[in-house]
């Protein structure tokens, strides 16, 4: 095992979501002079009331990574959560290590959380040390790329960004790859990032969506080479199927990993130390090493990818995993690189093992959404987290932390979330997220919940998805309209309405589905604002047709839901 000296040249800071031996922070690492610093601290599990699966995921992966670091001969200073004298926060632990090891400088890969970046920067400043923050190679783009792409644009939508990246990286393109740099990549990579500060120009919120690009045409005249595979960029229209009445037959088994001794120790620690926190570890089976993450990837490519696209938006009661990849935590903790994931999916297409609609749909999530939300986060923070465009002021229902609701779809999504730390995208957007949006919950309370409960939750990806895409808190920067629907949408996508005490077709009365009531209540409450949005015209027109008595009925029922008379499990 590598020995620690009492003074070092470079101290490399590694956070719980930076578990990659090849990260930029290790460039030039010399075990004879340098050391690695990692710390498990309670604050990262209590600043939001983190669920047990999320805490265990991070701690188990960190401890396995520590083993890998030592095996690679890299001197490591590692503080465990239950070490006597653990100071409880990253900042105080780092300060203490700086006092002991007296490093000449600090190096880290760009963090995934503005708050953490700021606090470590303050520690470095306080100690009079330079903190070099290096680009994160676990993304195709830098934040500078995104800022440059966004600069001067009338609209800021995923589609343009995604197409440009496909062309630039030659992903699912017939004509090959554009030369690096043609996307106006801002500044050269490898320059210093100021952690927590937006790079480049700021983006304007609430700008109108521009005209659509035609398949295969260059965007803004800047990109030239390459036509998309299959002649179109987007197969979304083919990717909205629900399962038939019989449900999903022959679902492949999910890749699970029996906790080893190290993980079992972490599970015991979390159960002891965070006993009051939500969630359970009884079925913890996530990949916590790079080898396990690679097995998960291969399992997905071989068994689920072919039907991923077709059932991307589907729901089924009691079936949390469906045809999704379950790779988000491995990607976000940097056990997997998005390039190897995208390449594996593309190779499956070229080998005839998966259809284009699935492969494009999957790659869009990673090369598109994942890069795009990161750009939004870093160009909008720190103000973004405070936005509340709809002035939503309701508290989050307490049963979000327990699953104690009689709404079948929500009960299903919440209990699986607390059990596994996982829900697929449509459950997050159109079940848990839709309900809080319609109810009018403060986006900051919704954000704190999403950041706490999912094993893949890191703020750079969670916040734009929650506050922007799901809650419309940014007033339209991310989504061109609020994602609102009645319970009939959930029914259509396979939700458990048949076994629910409510009826998705009913708007008022004792059996009215709370989603349906709250949908109409939402449209009534925001009628003036929504009238200005052409994409909401039809829905707003329907509200105008309601009689006074119907409006009154909706309001009364909505009030009963808000006050907890409806929806709470007795
Ligand atoms: P798949 O459906 O198999 O998708 C493949 C991969 O694409 C994912 O692993 C993920 O890396 C990426 N991806 C898919 N959708 C998105 C997206 N909208 N934004 C960014 N990446 C995406 N994702 C997180 O990784 N962490 C979060 O904390 C998170 N919070 C969310 C909160 C809300 C309200 C919503 C609506 C979505 C959130 N997402 C988050 C995005 C998405 O729901 C998850 O990435 C996905 O459900 C993870 O499951 P999977 O790996 O099976 O994904
Ligand atoms: Fe959910 Fe409404 Fe369907 Fe019940 S009836 S499962 S609450 S959508």
Coordinates of C-alpha atoms and ligand atoms in Angstrom, one line a residue:
X1 CA 0.0 0.0 0.0
X2 CA 1.3 3.5 -0.8
X3 CA 2.5 5.4 2.2
X4 CA 1.5 9.0 3.0
X5 CA 4.2 11.5 3.7
X6 CA 3.7 14.5 6.0
X7 CA 4.1 17.0 3.2
X8 CA 3.2 16.8 -0.4
X9 CA 3.6 18.8 -3.6
X10 CA 0.1 18.4 -5.1
X11 CA -3.0 17.3 -3.2
X12 CA -5.5 15.9 -5.6
X13 CA -9.1 16.3 -4.3
X14 CA -11.5 13.5 -5.4
X15 CA -15.2 13.9 -4.6
X16 CA -17.7 11.1 -4.4
X17 CA -18.9 11.6 -8.0
X18 CA -15.3 11.7 -9.4
X19 CA -14.3 8.0 -9.2
X20 CA -12.1 7.6 -12.3
X21 CA -8.4 6.7 -12.2
X22 CA -8.0 8.5 -15.5
X23 CA -9.6 11.8 -14.5
X24 CA -7.9 15.0 -15.6
X25 CA -7.0 15.7 -11.9
X26 CA -4.5 12.8 -12.1
X27 CA -2.7 14.1 -15.2
X28 CA 0.9 14.5 -14.2
X29 CA 0.3 12.7 -10.8
X30 CA 3.6 11.5 -9.3
X31 CA 3.2 9.1 -6.4
X32 CA 6.6 10.1 -5.1
X33 CA 5.5 13.7 -4.5
X34 CA 1.7 13.9 -4.7
X35 CA -1.3 12.5 -2.7
X36 CA -5.0 12.0 -3.1
X37 CA -7.6 13.3 -0.7
X38 CA -11.1 11.8 -0.2
X39 CA -13.5 12.3 2.7
X40 CA -16.9 10.8 3.7
X41 CA -18.7 13.6 5.6
X42 CA -22.2 13.7 7.1
X43 CA -23.0 17.1 5.5
X44 CA -23.2 15.6 2.0
X45 CA -26.0 13.4 3.3
X46 CA -27.8 15.9 5.4
X47 CA -27.8 19.2 3.5
X48 CA -30.8 17.5 1.8
X49 CA -32.3 14.7 3.7
X50 CA -30.7 12.0 1.6
X51 CA -32.3 8.6 1.3
X52 CA -30.3 5.5 2.4
X53 CA -29.8 4.0 -1.1
X54 CA -28.3 7.3 -2.3
X55 CA -25.9 7.5 0.7
X56 CA -24.9 3.9 0.4
X57 CA -24.3 4.2 -3.4
X58 CA -21.8 7.0 -2.9
X59 CA -20.1 5.6 0.1
X60 CA -19.8 2.1 -1.3
X61 CA -18.4 3.4 -4.6
X62 CA -16.0 5.7 -2.8
X63 CA -14.6 2.9 -0.6
X64 CA -14.1 0.6 -3.6
X65 CA -12.4 3.5 -5.5
X66 CA -10.1 3.9 -2.5
X67 CA -9.1 0.3 -2.9
X68 CA -8.4 0.9 -6.6
X69 CA -6.3 4.0 -5.8
X70 CA -4.2 2.1 -3.3
X71 CA -3.7 -0.8 -5.7
X72 CA -2.5 1.8 -8.3
X73 CA 0.1 3.0 -5.8
X74 CA -1.4 6.4 -5.3
X75 CA -0.9 7.7 -1.8
X76 CA -4.3 8.4 -0.3
X77 CA -5.6 10.4 2.6
X78 CA -9.1 9.0 3.2
X79 CA -11.5 10.0 6.1
X80 CA -14.3 7.5 6.8
X81 CA -17.7 8.7 8.1
X82 CA -17.2 6.9 11.4
X83 CA -13.6 7.9 12.0
X84 CA -13.3 9.5 15.4
X85 CA -13.0 13.2 15.1
X86 CA -14.6 13.3 11.6
X87 CA -15.4 17.0 11.3
X88 CA -18.5 16.6 9.3
X89 CA -18.0 18.7 6.2
X90 CA -15.8 18.7 3.1
X91 CA -14.5 22.1 3.9
X92 CA -13.4 21.4 7.5
X93 CA -11.9 18.0 6.6
X94 CA -9.9 19.6 3.8
X95 CA -8.7 22.4 6.0
X96 CA -7.5 19.8 8.5
X97 CA -5.6 17.8 5.9
X98 CA -4.0 20.9 4.5
X99 CA -2.7 21.6 8.0
X100 CA -1.3 18.1 8.3
X101 CA 0.1 17.5 4.8
X102 CA 1.1 21.1 3.9
X103 CA 0.5 20.7 0.2
X104 CA 2.0 23.3 -2.2
X105 CA -1.1 23.3 -4.3
X106 CA -4.5 21.7 -4.8
X107 CA -5.9 20.1 -8.0
X108 CA -9.3 18.7 -8.7
X109 CA -11.6 17.9 -11.6
X110 CA -14.5 20.3 -12.0
X111 CA -17.1 19.5 -9.3
X112 CA -20.7 18.7 -10.1
X113 CA -22.2 21.0 -7.5
X114 CA -21.9 24.7 -7.2
X115 CA -22.1 24.7 -3.4
X116 CA -19.3 22.2 -3.1
X117 CA -17.1 24.1 -5.6
X118 CA -17.6 27.3 -3.7
X119 CA -16.8 25.8 -0.3
X120 CA -13.6 24.1 -1.5
X121 CA -12.5 27.3 -3.3
X122 CA -12.9 29.2 0.0
X123 CA -10.8 26.7 1.8
X124 CA -8.0 27.0 -0.8
X125 CA -8.2 30.8 -0.6
X126 CA -8.2 30.7 3.2
X127 CA -5.0 28.5 3.1
X128 CA -3.4 30.7 0.5
X129 CA -3.1 27.8 -1.9
X130 CA -3.8 27.7 -5.7
X131 CA -6.7 25.4 -6.6
X132 CA -6.5 24.2 -10.1
X133 CA -9.9 23.0 -11.4
X134 CA -9.5 20.8 -14.5
X135 CA -12.1 20.0 -17.2
X136 CA -14.2 16.9 -16.6
X137 CA -13.5 14.4 -19.4
X138 CA -16.7 12.6 -18.6
X139 CA -18.6 14.9 -20.9
X140 CA -18.3 15.4 -24.6
X141 CA -18.5 19.2 -24.2
X142 CA -17.1 21.8 -21.8
X143 CA -19.2 24.5 -20.2
X144 CA -17.4 26.9 -22.5
X145 CA -18.7 25.0 -25.5
X146 CA -22.2 25.3 -24.3
X147 CA -21.9 29.0 -23.5
X148 CA -20.4 29.6 -27.0
X149 CA -23.2 27.6 -28.6
X150 CA -25.8 29.5 -26.6
X151 CA -24.4 33.0 -27.2
X152 CA -26.6 35.1 -29.3
X153 CA -29.2 32.4 -29.9
X154 CA -32.9 33.3 -29.9
X155 CA -33.8 29.9 -28.6
X156 CA -32.1 27.5 -26.3
X157 CA -33.4 24.0 -27.0
X158 CA -31.9 20.6 -26.8
X159 CA -32.4 19.8 -30.4
X160 CA -30.0 22.3 -32.0
X161 CA -27.3 21.4 -29.5
X162 CA -27.7 17.7 -29.9
X163 CA -27.6 17.8 -33.7
X164 CA -24.4 19.9 -33.6
X165 CA -22.8 17.3 -31.2
X166 CA -23.8 14.4 -33.4
X167 CA -22.1 16.1 -36.3
X168 CA -19.1 17.2 -34.4
X169 CA -18.4 13.7 -32.9
X170 CA -19.6 11.8 -35.9
X171 CA -22.2 9.9 -33.8
X172 CA -24.8 8.1 -35.9
X173 CA -23.7 10.2 -38.9
X174 CA -23.4 8.9 -42.5
X175 CA -20.9 11.5 -43.6
X176 CA -18.4 11.2 -40.8
X177 CA -17.2 13.6 -38.2
X178 CA -16.7 17.3 -38.4
X179 CA -13.3 18.6 -37.5
X180 CA -12.9 19.4 -33.9
X181 CA -13.4 23.1 -33.3
X182 CA -16.0 23.8 -35.9
X183 CA -18.7 24.0 -33.2
X184 CA -17.1 27.2 -32.0
X185 CA -15.7 25.6 -28.9
X186 CA -15.0 28.9 -27.1
X187 CA -11.7 28.6 -25.4
X188 CA -9.1 25.9 -25.6
X189 CA -9.7 22.9 -23.3
X190 CA -7.4 22.5 -20.4
X191 CA -7.6 26.1 -19.3
X192 CA -8.5 26.9 -15.7
X193 CA -12.2 26.7 -14.8
X194 CA -13.3 28.8 -11.9
X195 CA -15.4 26.4 -9.9
X196 CA -18.9 27.5 -9.4
X197 CA -18.8 30.4 -11.8
X198 CA -20.5 30.4 -15.1
X199 CA -18.2 30.6 -18.1
X200 CA -18.8 32.7 -21.1
X201 CA -22.0 34.8 -21.5
X202 CA -25.1 34.2 -19.6
X203 CA -28.2 32.7 -21.3
X204 CA -31.4 34.6 -21.4
X205 CA -34.4 33.0 -19.7
X206 CA -37.8 32.6 -21.4
X207 CA -36.8 33.2 -25.0
X208 CA -39.2 32.0 -27.7
X209 CA -38.4 28.8 -29.5
X210 CA -37.2 29.4 -33.0
X211 CA -38.1 27.7 -36.2
X212 CA -37.3 24.0 -36.4
X213 CA -34.4 22.6 -38.3
X214 CA -35.0 20.3 -41.2
X215 CA -33.6 16.8 -41.0
X216 CA -30.1 16.7 -42.5
X217 CA -29.7 20.4 -42.9
X218 CA -26.9 22.4 -41.3
X219 CA -27.7 24.5 -38.3
X220 CA -27.1 28.2 -38.5
X221 CA -25.0 27.6 -41.5
X222 CA -22.0 26.6 -39.3
X223 CA -22.0 22.9 -39.7
X224 CA -21.6 21.2 -43.0
X225 CA -20.6 17.5 -43.2
X226 CA -22.8 14.6 -42.4
X227 CA -26.3 13.3 -42.8
X228 CA -27.9 11.5 -39.9
X229 CA -28.3 7.8 -40.0
X230 CA -31.7 6.8 -41.3
X231 CA -32.2 10.2 -42.8
X232 CA -33.7 11.8 -39.7
X233 CA -32.4 13.2 -36.5
X234 CA -35.2 12.1 -34.3
X235 CA -37.3 9.0 -33.8
X236 CA -39.4 10.4 -30.9
X237 CA -42.6 9.7 -32.7
X238 CA -41.8 5.9 -32.7
X239 CA -40.8 6.0 -29.1
X240 CA -44.0 6.6 -27.3
X241 CA -45.6 3.1 -27.1
X242 CA -47.4 1.8 -24.1
X243 CA -47.5 -2.0 -23.3
X244 CA -50.6 -3.8 -24.3
X245 CA -53.2 -5.1 -21.8
X246 CA -51.0 -8.0 -20.9
X247 CA -48.2 -5.7 -19.9
X248 CA -44.5 -6.1 -20.5
X249 CA -44.0 -9.8 -21.3
X250 CA -40.6 -11.4 -20.9
X251 CA -38.8 -8.5 -19.4
X252 CA -35.0 -9.3 -19.2
X253 CA -33.6 -9.5 -15.7
X254 CA -31.8 -6.4 -14.4
X255 CA -28.1 -6.7 -13.7
X256 CA -27.8 -6.9 -10.0
X257 CA -24.7 -7.1 -7.8
X258 CA -24.7 -8.9 -4.5
X259 CA -23.1 -6.5 -1.9
X260 CA -19.5 -7.7 -1.1
X261 CA -18.0 -7.3 2.4
X262 CA -17.1 -3.7 1.8
X263 CA -20.5 -2.7 0.6
X264 CA -22.1 -4.7 3.5
X265 CA -20.1 -2.7 5.9
X266 CA -21.3 0.5 4.3
X267 CA -24.9 -0.7 4.4
X268 CA -24.5 -1.4 8.2
X269 CA -22.9 2.0 8.6
X270 CA -25.7 3.9 6.8
X271 CA -28.4 1.9 8.6
X272 CA -26.8 2.9 11.9
X273 CA -25.7 6.5 11.2
X274 CA -28.7 7.6 9.1
X275 CA -31.4 5.4 10.8
X276 CA -34.0 8.2 10.6
X277 CA -33.4 8.9 6.9
X278 CA -35.9 7.7 4.3
X279 CA -35.6 4.6 2.2
X280 CA -34.3 1.1 2.7
X281 CA -31.2 -0.9 1.8
X282 CA -32.8 -4.4 1.9
X283 CA -32.4 -4.8 -1.8
X284 CA -29.3 -2.7 -2.6
X285 CA -27.8 -4.2 -5.7
X286 CA -26.2 -1.3 -7.6
X287 CA -22.9 -1.5 -9.4
X288 CA -20.3 0.2 -7.2
X289 CA -17.1 -0.6 -9.1
X290 CA -16.0 0.1 -12.7
X291 CA -16.1 -3.7 -13.4
X292 CA -19.6 -3.9 -12.2
X293 CA -20.6 -0.8 -14.1
X294 CA -19.2 -2.3 -17.3
X295 CA -21.2 -5.5 -16.7
X296 CA -24.3 -3.4 -16.3
X297 CA -23.6 -1.6 -19.6
X298 CA -23.1 -4.9 -21.5
X299 CA -26.3 -6.3 -19.9
X300 CA -28.2 -3.3 -21.1
X301 CA -26.8 -3.3 -24.6
X302 CA -27.5 -7.1 -25.1
X303 CA -30.8 -7.3 -23.4
X304 CA -32.7 -4.1 -23.2
X305 CA -31.5 -1.7 -25.8
X306 CA -33.5 -3.2 -28.7
X307 CA -36.8 -2.3 -27.0
X308 CA -35.5 0.8 -25.2
X309 CA -36.9 3.3 -27.7
X310 CA -40.2 1.7 -28.3
X311 CA -41.1 1.6 -24.5
X312 CA -39.1 4.7 -23.4
X313 CA -42.2 6.5 -22.2
X314 CA -44.1 3.5 -20.9
X315 CA -45.2 2.8 -17.3
X316 CA -46.2 -0.5 -15.7
X317 CA -47.3 -1.1 -12.1
X318 CA -44.8 -3.1 -10.0
X319 CA -42.2 -2.9 -12.8
X320 CA -39.6 -0.3 -12.0
X321 CA -36.9 -1.3 -14.5
X322 CA -38.6 -2.0 -17.8
X323 CA -36.3 -1.4 -20.8
X324 CA -34.2 1.4 -19.3
X325 CA -30.5 1.2 -18.8
X326 CA -30.1 2.0 -15.1
X327 CA -26.7 3.4 -15.9
X328 CA -27.2 7.0 -14.7
X329 CA -25.6 6.5 -11.3
X330 CA -22.6 4.7 -12.8
X331 CA -22.2 7.5 -15.3
X332 CA -22.6 10.3 -12.8
X333 CA -20.2 8.8 -10.3
X334 CA -17.8 8.4 -13.3
X335 CA -17.5 4.7 -13.2
X336 CA -18.5 4.8 -16.9
X337 CA -17.5 7.3 -19.5
X338 CA -20.4 8.5 -21.8
X339 CA -18.2 7.9 -24.8
X340 CA -17.9 4.1 -24.1
X341 CA -21.7 4.0 -23.5
X342 CA -22.6 5.8 -26.7
X343 CA -20.0 3.8 -28.7
X344 CA -21.4 0.5 -27.4
X345 CA -25.0 1.5 -28.4
X346 CA -23.8 2.6 -31.8
X347 CA -21.9 -0.6 -32.4
X348 CA -25.0 -2.6 -31.5
X349 CA -26.9 -0.7 -34.3
X350 CA -24.2 -1.3 -36.9
X351 CA -24.0 -4.9 -36.0
X352 CA -27.8 -5.2 -36.5
X353 CA -28.4 -6.0 -32.8
X354 CA -30.6 -3.0 -32.1
X355 CA -32.9 -0.8 -34.2
X356 CA -32.1 2.8 -35.0
X357 CA -35.1 4.1 -33.2
X358 CA -33.8 2.7 -29.9
X359 CA -30.2 3.5 -30.5
X360 CA -30.9 7.1 -31.5
X361 CA -33.4 7.5 -28.6
X362 CA -30.8 6.2 -26.1
X363 CA -27.9 8.3 -27.5
X364 CA -30.1 11.4 -27.5
X365 CA -30.4 11.0 -23.7
X366 CA -26.7 10.9 -23.2
X367 CA -25.1 12.9 -26.0
X368 CA -28.1 15.3 -25.9
X369 CA -29.9 15.7 -22.6
X370 CA -27.0 14.9 -20.3
X371 CA -24.7 17.4 -21.9
X372 CA -27.4 20.0 -22.3
X373 CA -28.6 20.1 -18.7
X374 CA -25.0 20.4 -17.5
X375 CA -24.6 23.4 -19.7
X376 CA -27.8 24.9 -18.4
X377 CA -26.7 24.4 -14.8
X378 CA -23.2 25.9 -15.0
X379 CA -24.3 28.9 -17.1
X380 CA -27.2 29.7 -14.9
X381 CA -26.0 29.1 -11.4
X382 CA -26.1 30.4 -8.7
X383 CA -29.3 32.3 -9.5
X384 CA -31.0 29.3 -11.1
X385 CA -31.8 27.4 -7.9
X386 CA -33.8 30.4 -6.6
X387 CA -36.2 30.7 -9.6
X388 CA -39.9 30.3 -9.1
X389 CA -41.6 31.6 -12.3
X390 CA -45.0 30.3 -11.3
X391 CA -44.8 31.6 -7.8
X392 CA -45.6 28.1 -6.4
X393 CA -45.7 28.3 -2.6
X394 CA -47.2 25.0 -1.4
X395 CA -45.1 22.6 0.8
X396 CA -44.1 19.2 -0.4
X397 CA -46.6 16.6 0.9
X398 CA -45.0 14.8 3.8
X399 CA -45.9 11.4 2.3
X400 CA -43.4 12.0 -0.5
X401 CA -40.9 10.7 2.0
X402 CA -42.9 7.6 2.9
X403 CA -45.0 6.7 -0.1
X404 CA -48.2 7.0 2.1
X405 CA -50.7 8.0 -0.6
X406 CA -53.7 6.2 -1.9
X407 CA -53.0 7.4 -5.5
X408 CA -51.9 4.1 -7.1
X409 CA -49.4 5.6 -9.6
X410 CA -47.7 7.8 -7.0
X411 CA -47.7 5.1 -4.4
X412 CA -45.9 2.8 -6.9
X413 CA -43.4 5.5 -8.0
X414 CA -42.6 6.6 -4.4
X415 CA -42.2 3.2 -2.9
X416 CA -39.9 1.9 -5.6
X417 CA -37.9 5.2 -5.3
X418 CA -37.5 4.7 -1.6
X419 CA -36.7 1.0 -2.0
X420 CA -34.2 1.3 -4.8
X421 CA -33.3 5.0 -5.2
X422 CA -34.6 4.7 -8.8
X423 CA -37.5 5.7 -11.0
X424 CA -37.4 5.9 -14.7
X425 CA -37.7 9.2 -16.5
X426 CA -41.5 9.2 -17.2
X427 CA -42.2 8.4 -13.6
X428 CA -40.0 11.3 -12.5
X429 CA -41.4 13.7 -15.0
X430 CA -45.1 12.6 -15.4
X431 CA -45.9 11.0 -12.0
X432 CA -43.9 12.5 -9.1
X433 CA -42.9 15.7 -10.9
X434 CA -46.3 16.3 -12.5
X435 CA -48.1 16.1 -9.2
X436 CA -46.0 18.7 -7.5
X437 CA -46.2 21.0 -10.5
X438 CA -50.0 20.8 -10.5
X439 CA -50.2 21.1 -6.8
X440 CA -48.1 24.2 -6.8
X441 CA -45.2 23.1 -4.6
X442 CA -42.2 25.4 -4.2
X443 CA -39.7 24.3 -6.8
X444 CA -36.9 24.5 -4.1
X445 CA -38.7 21.9 -2.0
X446 CA -39.2 19.6 -5.0
X447 CA -35.5 20.1 -5.9
X448 CA -34.5 19.1 -2.3
X449 CA -36.5 15.9 -2.6
X450 CA -35.2 14.8 -6.0
X451 CA -31.6 15.6 -4.9
X452 CA -32.2 13.4 -1.8
X453 CA -33.8 10.3 -3.1
X454 CA -32.2 9.0 -6.3
X455 CA -28.9 7.1 -6.4
X456 CA -27.9 9.1 -9.5
X457 CA -28.7 12.6 -8.0
X458 CA -26.0 15.2 -8.4
X459 CA -27.0 18.8 -8.6
X460 CA -25.7 19.6 -12.1
X461 CA -28.2 17.1 -13.6
X462 CA -30.9 17.0 -11.0
X463 CA -31.6 20.7 -10.7
X464 CA -32.3 21.6 -14.4
X465 CA -34.4 18.5 -14.8
X466 CA -36.4 19.3 -11.7
X467 CA -36.7 23.0 -11.5
X468 CA -36.5 23.6 -15.3
X469 CA -38.0 20.7 -17.2
X470 CA -40.4 19.4 -14.6
X471 CA -41.5 22.4 -12.5
X472 CA -41.3 25.2 -15.1
X473 CA -39.6 27.2 -12.4
X474 CA -37.3 28.9 -14.9
X475 CA -40.2 30.2 -16.9
X476 CA -39.4 28.4 -20.1
X477 CA -35.7 28.4 -20.4
X478 CA -35.6 24.6 -20.7
X479 CA -39.1 23.6 -21.6
X480 CA -41.2 25.5 -24.2
X481 CA -44.3 24.9 -22.0
X482 CA -45.2 23.4 -18.7
X483 CA -45.4 19.6 -18.9
X484 CA -49.0 19.3 -17.7
X485 CA -51.5 16.6 -18.2
X486 CA -54.5 14.9 -16.6
X487 CA -54.5 11.4 -15.1
X488 CA -55.6 10.1 -18.5
X489 CA -52.0 10.6 -19.7
X490 CA -50.8 8.3 -16.9
X491 CA -53.5 5.8 -17.7
X492 CA -52.6 5.8 -21.4
X493 CA -48.9 5.1 -20.7
X494 CA -49.8 2.1 -18.6
X495 CA -50.4 3.5 -15.1
X496 CA -52.3 1.5 -12.5
X497 CA -55.6 3.4 -12.9
X498 CA -57.6 0.2 -13.1
X499 CA -56.6 -0.7 -9.5
X500 CA -56.9 2.9 -8.2
X501 CA -59.7 4.3 -6.1
X502 CA -59.8 7.3 -8.4
X503 CA -61.0 7.7 -12.0
X504 CA -58.7 9.6 -14.4
X505 CA -61.6 10.7 -16.5
X506 CA -63.3 12.5 -13.6
X507 CA -62.5 16.2 -12.8
X508 CA -64.8 16.7 -9.9
X509 CA -66.4 14.7 -7.2
X510 CA -65.3 12.0 -4.7
X511 CA -63.7 9.7 -7.3
X512 CA -62.1 12.4 -9.3
X513 CA -58.4 11.6 -10.0
X514 CA -56.3 14.3 -8.2
X515 CA -54.2 14.7 -11.3
X516 CA -57.2 15.5 -13.4
X517 CA -58.6 18.0 -10.8
X518 CA -55.3 19.7 -10.3
X519 CA -54.7 19.9 -14.0
X520 CA -57.8 22.1 -14.5
X521 CA -57.0 24.0 -11.4
X522 CA -53.5 24.7 -12.7
X523 CA -54.8 26.0 -16.0
X524 CA -57.3 28.2 -14.1
X525 CA -54.7 29.6 -11.8
X526 CA -52.2 30.4 -14.6
X527 CA -54.7 31.2 -17.3
X528 CA -53.3 34.7 -17.9
X529 CA -49.7 33.6 -18.2
X530 CA -50.5 30.6 -20.3
X531 CA -52.5 32.6 -22.8
X532 CA -49.3 34.1 -23.9
X533 CA -47.8 30.8 -24.9
X534 CA -48.9 29.6 -28.3
X535 CA -48.1 26.0 -27.4
X536 CA -50.7 26.1 -24.6
X537 CA -53.5 27.7 -26.8
X538 CA -55.7 24.7 -27.1
X539 CA -55.5 23.8 -23.4
X540 CA -56.3 27.4 -22.4
X541 CA -59.2 27.5 -24.8
X542 CA -60.7 24.5 -23.0
X543 CA -60.5 26.2 -19.7
X544 CA -62.4 29.2 -21.1
X545 CA -65.3 26.8 -21.8
X546 CA -65.8 25.8 -18.1
X547 CA -68.9 27.2 -16.4
X548 CA -68.7 29.1 -13.1
X549 CA -70.1 26.1 -11.3
X550 CA -67.5 23.8 -12.9
X551 CA -64.7 26.1 -11.9
X552 CA -66.0 26.2 -8.4
X553 CA -66.2 22.4 -8.2
X554 CA -62.6 22.1 -9.4
X555 CA -61.4 24.7 -6.9
X556 CA -63.1 23.0 -4.0
X557 CA -61.7 19.6 -4.8
X558 CA -58.2 21.1 -5.4
X559 CA -58.4 22.7 -2.0
X560 CA -59.3 19.3 -0.4
X561 CA -56.2 17.8 -2.1
X562 CA -54.0 20.6 -0.9
X563 CA -55.2 20.4 2.7
X564 CA -54.6 16.6 2.7
X565 CA -58.2 15.6 2.9
X566 CA -57.7 13.7 -0.3
X567 CA -54.8 11.5 -1.4
X568 CA -53.3 10.6 1.9
X569 CA -53.2 6.9 2.9
X570 CA -55.4 6.4 6.0
Ligands
LIG1 P1 -32.3 5.7 -19.3 O1 -33.7 6.0 -19.6 O2 -31.7 4.4 -19.6 O3 -31.4 6.8 -20.1 C1 -30.1 6.6 -20.4 C2 -29.2 7.7 -19.8 O4 -29.4 8.9 -20.4 C3 -29.3 7.9 -18.3 O5 -28.6 6.9 -17.6 C4 -28.8 9.3 -18.1 O6 -27.4 9.3 -17.9 C5 -29.2 10.0 -19.4 N1 -30.4 10.8 -19.3 C6 -31.7 10.4 -19.6 N2 -32.5 11.5 -19.5 C7 -31.8 12.5 -19.0 C8 -32.1 13.8 -18.7 N3 -33.3 14.3 -18.7 N4 -31.1 14.6 -18.2 C9 -29.8 14.1 -18.1 N5 -29.5 12.9 -18.5 C10 -30.4 12.1 -18.9 N6 -30.9 12.1 -14.1 C11 -29.8 11.9 -13.3 O7 -28.8 11.3 -13.8 N7 -29.7 12.4 -12.1 C12 -30.8 13.1 -11.5 O8 -30.7 13.5 -10.3 C13 -32.0 13.2 -12.3 N8 -33.0 13.9 -11.8 C14 -34.2 14.0 -12.5 C15 -35.2 14.7 -12.0 C16 -36.4 14.9 -12.7 C17 -37.5 15.7 -12.2 C18 -36.5 14.4 -14.0 C19 -37.7 14.6 -14.8 C20 -35.4 13.7 -14.6 C21 -34.2 13.5 -13.8 N9 -33.1 12.8 -14.4 C22 -32.0 12.7 -13.6 C23 -33.1 12.4 -15.8 C24 -33.6 10.9 -16.0 O9 -34.8 10.8 -15.4 C25 -32.6 9.9 -15.4 O10 -31.3 10.1 -15.9 C26 -33.0 8.5 -15.8 O11 -34.3 8.2 -15.3 C27 -32.0 7.5 -15.1 O12 -32.4 6.2 -15.4 P2 -31.7 5.3 -16.5 O13 -30.2 5.3 -16.2 O14 -32.4 4.0 -16.5 O15 -31.9 6.1 -17.8
LIG2 FE1 -52.8 7.9 -10.7 FE2 -55.2 9.1 -11.1 FE3 -54.6 6.8 -12.4 FE4 -55.1 6.9 -9.7 S1 -56.5 7.4 -11.4 S2 -53.4 5.8 -10.8 S3 -54.2 8.8 -9.2 S4 -53.6 8.8 -12.7

